[in-house]
Amino acid sequence: MITIENLTKKQGDKTILDNISFSVKKGEFVALLGPSGVGKTTLINIIIGADEWESGKVIVNHYNVGGLQGGNIQKLRRKIGIIFQDYKLLPRKTVYENIAFALEVSGYEKNKIQKETIEILKLINLEDLRNNYPHELSGGERQRVAIGRAIIHAPELLIADEPTGNLDSDNIETLCDLFLKINKEKGTTIFLSTHNPAIIKRVKPRIITLSAGKISENT
């Protein structure tokens, strides 16, 4: 699903990612570990085609990311689910509308959108809040909406950048359990970045540790 070969990324004179290589196979649950500022978000942005790099190869879901331009980058992103720490929900749309919107922009028929959105609401346990707006939700609820929106088009790969960064311990456990459910029941490959050891304890993923621009652990 993801293949990184000899990737180097610089910002000015500073090397953020220094000739790193790793791969993520279909069906795996992989956590990218490292303290804040170590380059995890930069790597995520490179994987989803939102940042450039100096050298190396990046293959995601059979796409050579370095060779993509314009509309082709959007094609890649439609085939993967992306979850951000700050949710990025649409404030004037309800829970239902935020999730359904991911299918609407792809041109799905109304009946298909309704069916899939209701199923996702059940999966993320937010049926009772389907008509609420983002400002009426807790942080954990907002993040579950973001997850629902990311997986409604059944992506084979789900990428999450510090998805529990703004959550308390109870909500972290809830989110971890949801990720495990998506991984095991749907077979979705999950690649998430985190600096929170509670996530590792809860989901027991394969671990890739990023330190000083290099991979110090890949187990």
C-alpha positions as YAML, in Angstrom:
chain: A
units: angstrom
residues:
- id: 1
  name: MET
  ca: [0.00, 0.00, 0.00]
- id: 2
  name: ILE
  ca: [2.88, 2.37, 0.83]
- id: 3
  name: THR
  ca: [6.48, 2.09, -0.35]
- id: 4
  name: ILE
  ca: [9.06, 4.70, 0.61]
- id: 5
  name: GLU
  ca: [12.55, 4.35, -0.88]
- id: 6
  name: ASN
  ca: [15.52, 6.56, 0.06]
- id: 7
  name: LEU
  ca: [13.32, 9.57, 0.79]
- id: 8
  name: THR
  ca: [15.05, 12.83, 1.66]
- id: 9
  name: LYS
  ca: [13.22, 16.04, 2.55]
- id: 10
  name: LYS
  ca: [14.86, 19.36, 3.44]
- id: 11
  name: GLN
  ca: [13.67, 22.75, 4.66]
- id: 12
  name: GLY
  ca: [16.37, 25.24, 3.83]
- id: 13
  name: ASP
  ca: [19.62, 23.85, 5.21]
- id: 14
  name: LYS
  ca: [17.82, 21.51, 7.62]
- id: 15
  name: THR
  ca: [17.25, 17.87, 6.69]
- id: 16
  name: ILE
  ca: [13.82, 16.80, 7.94]
- id: 17
  name: LEU
  ca: [13.81, 13.26, 6.51]
- id: 18
  name: ASP
  ca: [17.18, 11.71, 5.83]
- id: 19
  name: ASN
  ca: [17.22, 8.90, 3.24]
- id: 20
  name: ILE
  ca: [14.46, 6.86, 4.90]
- id: 21
  name: SER
  ca: [12.93, 3.65, 3.51]
- id: 22
  name: PHE
  ca: [10.02, 1.48, 4.67]
- id: 23
  name: SER
  ca: [6.87, -0.18, 3.38]
- id: 24
  name: VAL
  ca: [3.34, -0.81, 4.63]
- id: 25
  name: LYS
  ca: [1.55, -3.90, 3.34]
- id: 26
  name: LYS
  ca: [-2.14, -4.38, 2.65]
- id: 27
  name: GLY
  ca: [-4.14, -5.02, 5.84]
- id: 28
  name: GLU
  ca: [-1.43, -3.84, 8.24]
- id: 29
  name: PHE
  ca: [-1.96, -1.48, 11.18]
- id: 30
  name: VAL
  ca: [1.19, 0.66, 11.40]
- id: 31
  name: ALA
  ca: [1.98, 3.48, 13.81]
- id: 32
  name: LEU
  ca: [4.60, 6.13, 13.00]
- id: 33
  name: LEU
  ca: [6.08, 7.13, 16.36]
- id: 34
  name: GLY
  ca: [8.14, 10.14, 17.34]
- id: 35
  name: PRO
  ca: [7.96, 13.36, 19.39]
- id: 36
  name: SER
  ca: [6.35, 16.52, 18.04]
- id: 37
  name: GLY
  ca: [8.49, 18.27, 15.44]
- id: 38
  name: VAL
  ca: [10.37, 15.18, 14.30]
- id: 39
  name: GLY
  ca: [8.86, 15.18, 10.80]
- id: 40
  name: LYS
  ca: [5.81, 12.90, 11.10]
- id: 41
  name: THR
  ca: [3.38, 15.42, 9.62]
- id: 42
  name: THR
  ca: [5.85, 16.24, 6.83]
- id: 43
  name: LEU
  ca: [6.00, 12.55, 5.94]
- id: 44
  name: ILE
  ca: [2.20, 12.27, 5.98]
- id: 45
  name: ASN
  ca: [1.94, 15.31, 3.70]
- id: 46
  name: ILE
  ca: [4.41, 13.75, 1.27]
- id: 47
  name: ILE
  ca: [2.46, 10.48, 1.23]
- id: 48
  name: ILE
  ca: [-0.81, 12.25, 0.34]
- id: 49
  name: GLY
  ca: [0.84, 14.44, -2.29]
- id: 50
  name: ALA
  ca: [0.65, 17.69, -0.32]
- id: 51
  name: ASP
  ca: [4.40, 18.34, -0.05]
- id: 52
  name: GLU
  ca: [7.46, 17.99, -2.27]
- id: 53
  name: TRP
  ca: [10.80, 16.36, -1.48]
- id: 54
  name: GLU
  ca: [14.37, 16.38, -2.73]
- id: 55
  name: SER
  ca: [15.01, 12.73, -3.62]
- id: 56
  name: GLY
  ca: [13.62, 9.25, -3.30]
- id: 57
  name: LYS
  ca: [10.53, 7.33, -4.42]
- id: 58
  name: VAL
  ca: [7.02, 7.40, -2.90]
- id: 59
  name: ILE
  ca: [4.47, 4.81, -4.06]
- id: 60
  name: VAL
  ca: [0.97, 4.91, -2.52]
- id: 61
  name: ASN
  ca: [-1.77, 2.49, -3.57]
- id: 62
  name: HIS
  ca: [0.10, 1.84, -6.85]
- id: 63
  name: TYR
  ca: [0.45, 5.58, -7.58]
- id: 64
  name: ASN
  ca: [3.92, 7.08, -8.06]
- id: 65
  name: VAL
  ca: [3.23, 10.21, -5.99]
- id: 66
  name: GLY
  ca: [6.23, 12.07, -7.35]
- id: 67
  name: GLY
  ca: [4.84, 11.85, -10.86]
- id: 68
  name: LEU
  ca: [1.33, 13.07, -10.04]
- id: 69
  name: GLN
  ca: [0.03, 16.51, -10.95]
- id: 70
  name: GLY
  ca: [-3.23, 18.40, -10.55]
- id: 71
  name: GLY
  ca: [-6.26, 16.17, -10.99]
- id: 72
  name: ASN
  ca: [-4.25, 12.98, -10.61]
- id: 73
  name: ILE
  ca: [-3.38, 13.94, -7.03]
- id: 74
  name: GLN
  ca: [-7.11, 14.25, -6.35]
- id: 75
  name: LYS
  ca: [-7.63, 10.77, -7.82]
- id: 76
  name: LEU
  ca: [-5.09, 9.41, -5.35]
- id: 77
  name: ARG
  ca: [-6.73, 11.15, -2.41]
- id: 78
  name: ARG
  ca: [-10.16, 9.80, -3.38]
- id: 79
  name: LYS
  ca: [-8.76, 6.28, -3.08]
- id: 80
  name: ILE
  ca: [-7.42, 6.80, 0.45]
- id: 81
  name: GLY
  ca: [-9.01, 8.06, 3.65]
- id: 82
  name: ILE
  ca: [-7.29, 11.00, 5.36]
- id: 83
  name: ILE
  ca: [-7.86, 12.11, 8.96]
- id: 84
  name: PHE
  ca: [-6.37, 15.28, 10.41]
- id: 85
  name: GLN
  ca: [-5.84, 16.29, 14.04]
- id: 86
  name: ASP
  ca: [-8.01, 19.41, 13.65]
- id: 87
  name: TYR
  ca: [-10.95, 17.47, 12.13]
- id: 88
  name: LYS
  ca: [-11.53, 19.86, 9.18]
- id: 89
  name: LEU
  ca: [-15.31, 19.47, 9.41]
- id: 90
  name: LEU
  ca: [-17.66, 21.80, 7.54]
- id: 91
  name: PRO
  ca: [-19.18, 24.03, 10.28]
- id: 92
  name: ARG
  ca: [-22.49, 24.70, 8.50]
- id: 93
  name: LYS
  ca: [-23.21, 21.06, 7.77]
- id: 94
  name: THR
  ca: [-24.65, 18.50, 10.20]
- id: 95
  name: VAL
  ca: [-22.95, 15.25, 11.19]
- id: 96
  name: TYR
  ca: [-24.92, 13.44, 8.49]
- id: 97
  name: GLU
  ca: [-24.14, 16.09, 5.88]
- id: 98
  name: ASN
  ca: [-20.42, 16.16, 6.69]
- id: 99
  name: ILE
  ca: [-20.14, 12.42, 6.14]
- id: 100
  name: ALA
  ca: [-22.42, 12.33, 3.10]
- id: 101
  name: PHE
  ca: [-20.52, 15.21, 1.46]
- id: 102
  name: ALA
  ca: [-17.58, 12.91, 0.69]
- id: 103
  name: LEU
  ca: [-19.83, 10.89, -1.62]
- id: 104
  name: GLU
  ca: [-21.75, 13.87, -2.99]
- id: 105
  name: VAL
  ca: [-18.61, 15.46, -4.45]
- id: 106
  name: SER
  ca: [-17.81, 12.14, -6.15]
- id: 107
  name: GLY
  ca: [-21.18, 12.10, -7.90]
- id: 108
  name: TYR
  ca: [-22.86, 9.18, -6.13]
- id: 109
  name: GLU
  ca: [-26.63, 8.79, -6.44]
- id: 110
  name: LYS
  ca: [-28.83, 10.04, -3.59]
- id: 111
  name: ASN
  ca: [-30.06, 6.56, -2.54]
- id: 112
  name: LYS
  ca: [-26.49, 5.23, -2.41]
- id: 113
  name: ILE
  ca: [-25.34, 8.23, -0.36]
- id: 114
  name: GLN
  ca: [-28.17, 7.80, 2.14]
- id: 115
  name: LYS
  ca: [-27.57, 4.07, 2.56]
- id: 116
  name: GLU
  ca: [-23.81, 4.38, 3.02]
- id: 117
  name: THR
  ca: [-24.05, 7.37, 5.37]
- id: 118
  name: ILE
  ca: [-26.52, 5.60, 7.67]
- id: 119
  name: GLU
  ca: [-24.24, 2.56, 7.81]
- id: 120
  name: ILE
  ca: [-21.26, 4.75, 8.72]
- id: 121
  name: LEU
  ca: [-23.26, 6.55, 11.44]
- id: 122
  name: LYS
  ca: [-23.97, 3.15, 12.99]
- id: 123
  name: LEU
  ca: [-20.32, 2.13, 12.77]
- id: 124
  name: ILE
  ca: [-19.08, 5.29, 14.53]
- id: 125
  name: ASN
  ca: [-22.02, 5.22, 16.97]
- id: 126
  name: LEU
  ca: [-23.34, 8.70, 16.16]
- id: 127
  name: GLU
  ca: [-26.84, 7.90, 14.89]
- id: 128
  name: ASP
  ca: [-28.43, 9.98, 17.66]
- id: 129
  name: LEU
  ca: [-26.34, 13.03, 16.73]
- id: 130
  name: ARG
  ca: [-26.84, 12.90, 12.97]
- id: 131
  name: ASN
  ca: [-28.59, 16.30, 12.91]
- id: 132
  name: ASN
  ca: [-26.12, 18.08, 15.20]
- id: 133
  name: TYR
  ca: [-23.55, 20.59, 13.95]
- id: 134
  name: PRO
  ca: [-19.80, 20.35, 14.70]
- id: 135
  name: HIS
  ca: [-19.90, 23.10, 17.37]
- id: 136
  name: GLU
  ca: [-22.44, 21.00, 19.29]
- id: 137
  name: LEU
  ca: [-20.11, 17.99, 19.50]
- id: 138
  name: SER
  ca: [-17.31, 16.99, 21.86]
- id: 139
  name: GLY
  ca: [-13.77, 16.57, 20.55]
- id: 140
  name: GLY
  ca: [-14.14, 12.80, 20.46]
- id: 141
  name: GLU
  ca: [-17.42, 13.04, 18.57]
- id: 142
  name: ARG
  ca: [-15.91, 15.41, 16.02]
- id: 143
  name: GLN
  ca: [-13.04, 13.03, 15.44]
- id: 144
  name: ARG
  ca: [-15.45, 10.14, 14.91]
- id: 145
  name: VAL
  ca: [-17.26, 12.23, 12.29]
- id: 146
  name: ALA
  ca: [-13.90, 12.86, 10.60]
- id: 147
  name: ILE
  ca: [-13.23, 9.12, 10.60]
- id: 148
  name: GLY
  ca: [-16.69, 8.42, 9.20]
- id: 149
  name: ARG
  ca: [-16.13, 10.90, 6.39]
- id: 150
  name: ALA
  ca: [-12.73, 9.36, 5.62]
- id: 151
  name: ILE
  ca: [-13.98, 5.78, 5.33]
- id: 152
  name: ILE
  ca: [-17.40, 6.23, 3.72]
- id: 153
  name: HIS
  ca: [-16.01, 5.56, 0.24]
- id: 154
  name: ALA
  ca: [-14.45, 2.30, 1.52]
- id: 155
  name: PRO
  ca: [-10.78, 3.18, 1.00]
- id: 156
  name: GLU
  ca: [-8.26, 0.38, 1.19]
- id: 157
  name: LEU
  ca: [-5.84, 2.73, 2.99]
- id: 158
  name: LEU
  ca: [-6.58, 5.06, 5.92]
- id: 159
  name: ILE
  ca: [-3.99, 7.68, 6.90]
- id: 160
  name: ALA
  ca: [-4.28, 9.63, 10.15]
- id: 161
  name: ASP
  ca: [-2.04, 12.44, 11.41]
- id: 162
  name: GLU
  ca: [-2.05, 12.62, 15.24]
- id: 163
  name: PRO
  ca: [-5.77, 11.71, 15.34]
- id: 164
  name: THR
  ca: [-5.97, 11.67, 19.16]
- id: 165
  name: GLY
  ca: [-3.89, 14.79, 19.82]
- id: 166
  name: ASN
  ca: [-6.81, 16.82, 21.22]
- id: 167
  name: LEU
  ca: [-8.60, 14.02, 23.10]
- id: 168
  name: ASP
  ca: [-8.75, 12.82, 26.69]
- id: 169
  name: SER
  ca: [-7.96, 9.23, 27.74]
- id: 170
  name: ASP
  ca: [-11.54, 7.94, 27.46]
- id: 171
  name: ASN
  ca: [-11.95, 9.33, 23.95]
- id: 172
  name: ILE
  ca: [-8.54, 7.97, 22.95]
- id: 173
  name: GLU
  ca: [-9.66, 4.47, 23.93]
- id: 174
  name: THR
  ca: [-12.90, 4.90, 21.96]
- id: 175
  name: LEU
  ca: [-11.02, 6.06, 18.86]
- id: 176
  name: CYS
  ca: [-8.46, 3.27, 19.14]
- id: 177
  name: ASP
  ca: [-11.21, 0.66, 19.36]
- id: 178
  name: LEU
  ca: [-12.86, 2.16, 16.29]
- id: 179
  name: PHE
  ca: [-9.59, 2.03, 14.34]
- id: 180
  name: LEU
  ca: [-9.14, -1.62, 15.34]
- id: 181
  name: LYS
  ca: [-12.68, -2.41, 14.21]
- id: 182
  name: ILE
  ca: [-12.09, -0.75, 10.83]
- id: 183
  name: ASN
  ca: [-8.80, -2.61, 10.41]
- id: 184
  name: LYS
  ca: [-10.08, -6.06, 11.41]
- id: 185
  name: GLU
  ca: [-13.65, -6.07, 10.09]
- id: 186
  name: LYS
  ca: [-13.16, -4.09, 6.88]
- id: 187
  name: GLY
  ca: [-9.54, -5.08, 6.20]
- id: 188
  name: THR
  ca: [-8.54, -1.43, 5.86]
- id: 189
  name: THR
  ca: [-4.81, -0.73, 5.99]
- id: 190
  name: ILE
  ca: [-4.14, 1.92, 8.66]
- id: 191
  name: PHE
  ca: [-1.09, 4.17, 8.86]
- id: 192
  name: LEU
  ca: [-1.20, 6.74, 11.65]
- id: 193
  name: SER
  ca: [1.31, 9.08, 13.22]
- id: 194
  name: THR
  ca: [1.37, 9.66, 16.97]
- id: 195
  name: HIS
  ca: [3.53, 10.56, 19.94]
- id: 196
  name: ASN
  ca: [1.03, 9.05, 22.40]
- id: 197
  name: PRO
  ca: [2.10, 5.73, 24.00]
- id: 198
  name: ALA
  ca: [-1.52, 5.06, 25.04]
- id: 199
  name: ILE
  ca: [-2.39, 4.37, 21.40]
- id: 200
  name: ILE
  ca: [0.40, 1.81, 21.09]
- id: 201
  name: LYS
  ca: [-0.69, 0.07, 24.28]
- id: 202
  name: ARG
  ca: [-4.31, -0.09, 23.09]
- id: 203
  name: VAL
  ca: [-3.94, -1.22, 19.47]
- id: 204
  name: LYS
  ca: [-0.52, -2.95, 19.51]
- id: 205
  name: PRO
  ca: [0.38, -1.97, 15.93]
- id: 206
  name: ARG
  ca: [3.57, -2.52, 13.99]
- id: 207
  name: ILE
  ca: [5.83, 0.39, 14.96]
- id: 208
  name: ILE
  ca: [8.03, 2.66, 12.85]
- id: 209
  name: THR
  ca: [9.95, 5.17, 14.95]
- id: 210
  name: LEU
  ca: [11.20, 8.41, 13.45]
- id: 211
  name: SER
  ca: [14.09, 10.11, 15.22]
- id: 212
  name: ALA
  ca: [16.39, 12.91, 14.03]
- id: 213
  name: GLY
  ca: [15.21, 12.46, 10.46]
- id: 214
  name: LYS
  ca: [15.93, 8.73, 10.37]
- id: 215
  name: ILE
  ca: [14.04, 5.55, 11.14]
- id: 216
  name: SER
  ca: [15.44, 4.22, 14.40]
- id: 217
  name: GLU
  ca: [13.01, 1.31, 14.77]
- id: 218
  name: ASN
  ca: [10.88, -0.73, 12.37]
- id: 219
  name: THR
  ca: [9.28, -3.68, 14.17]
...
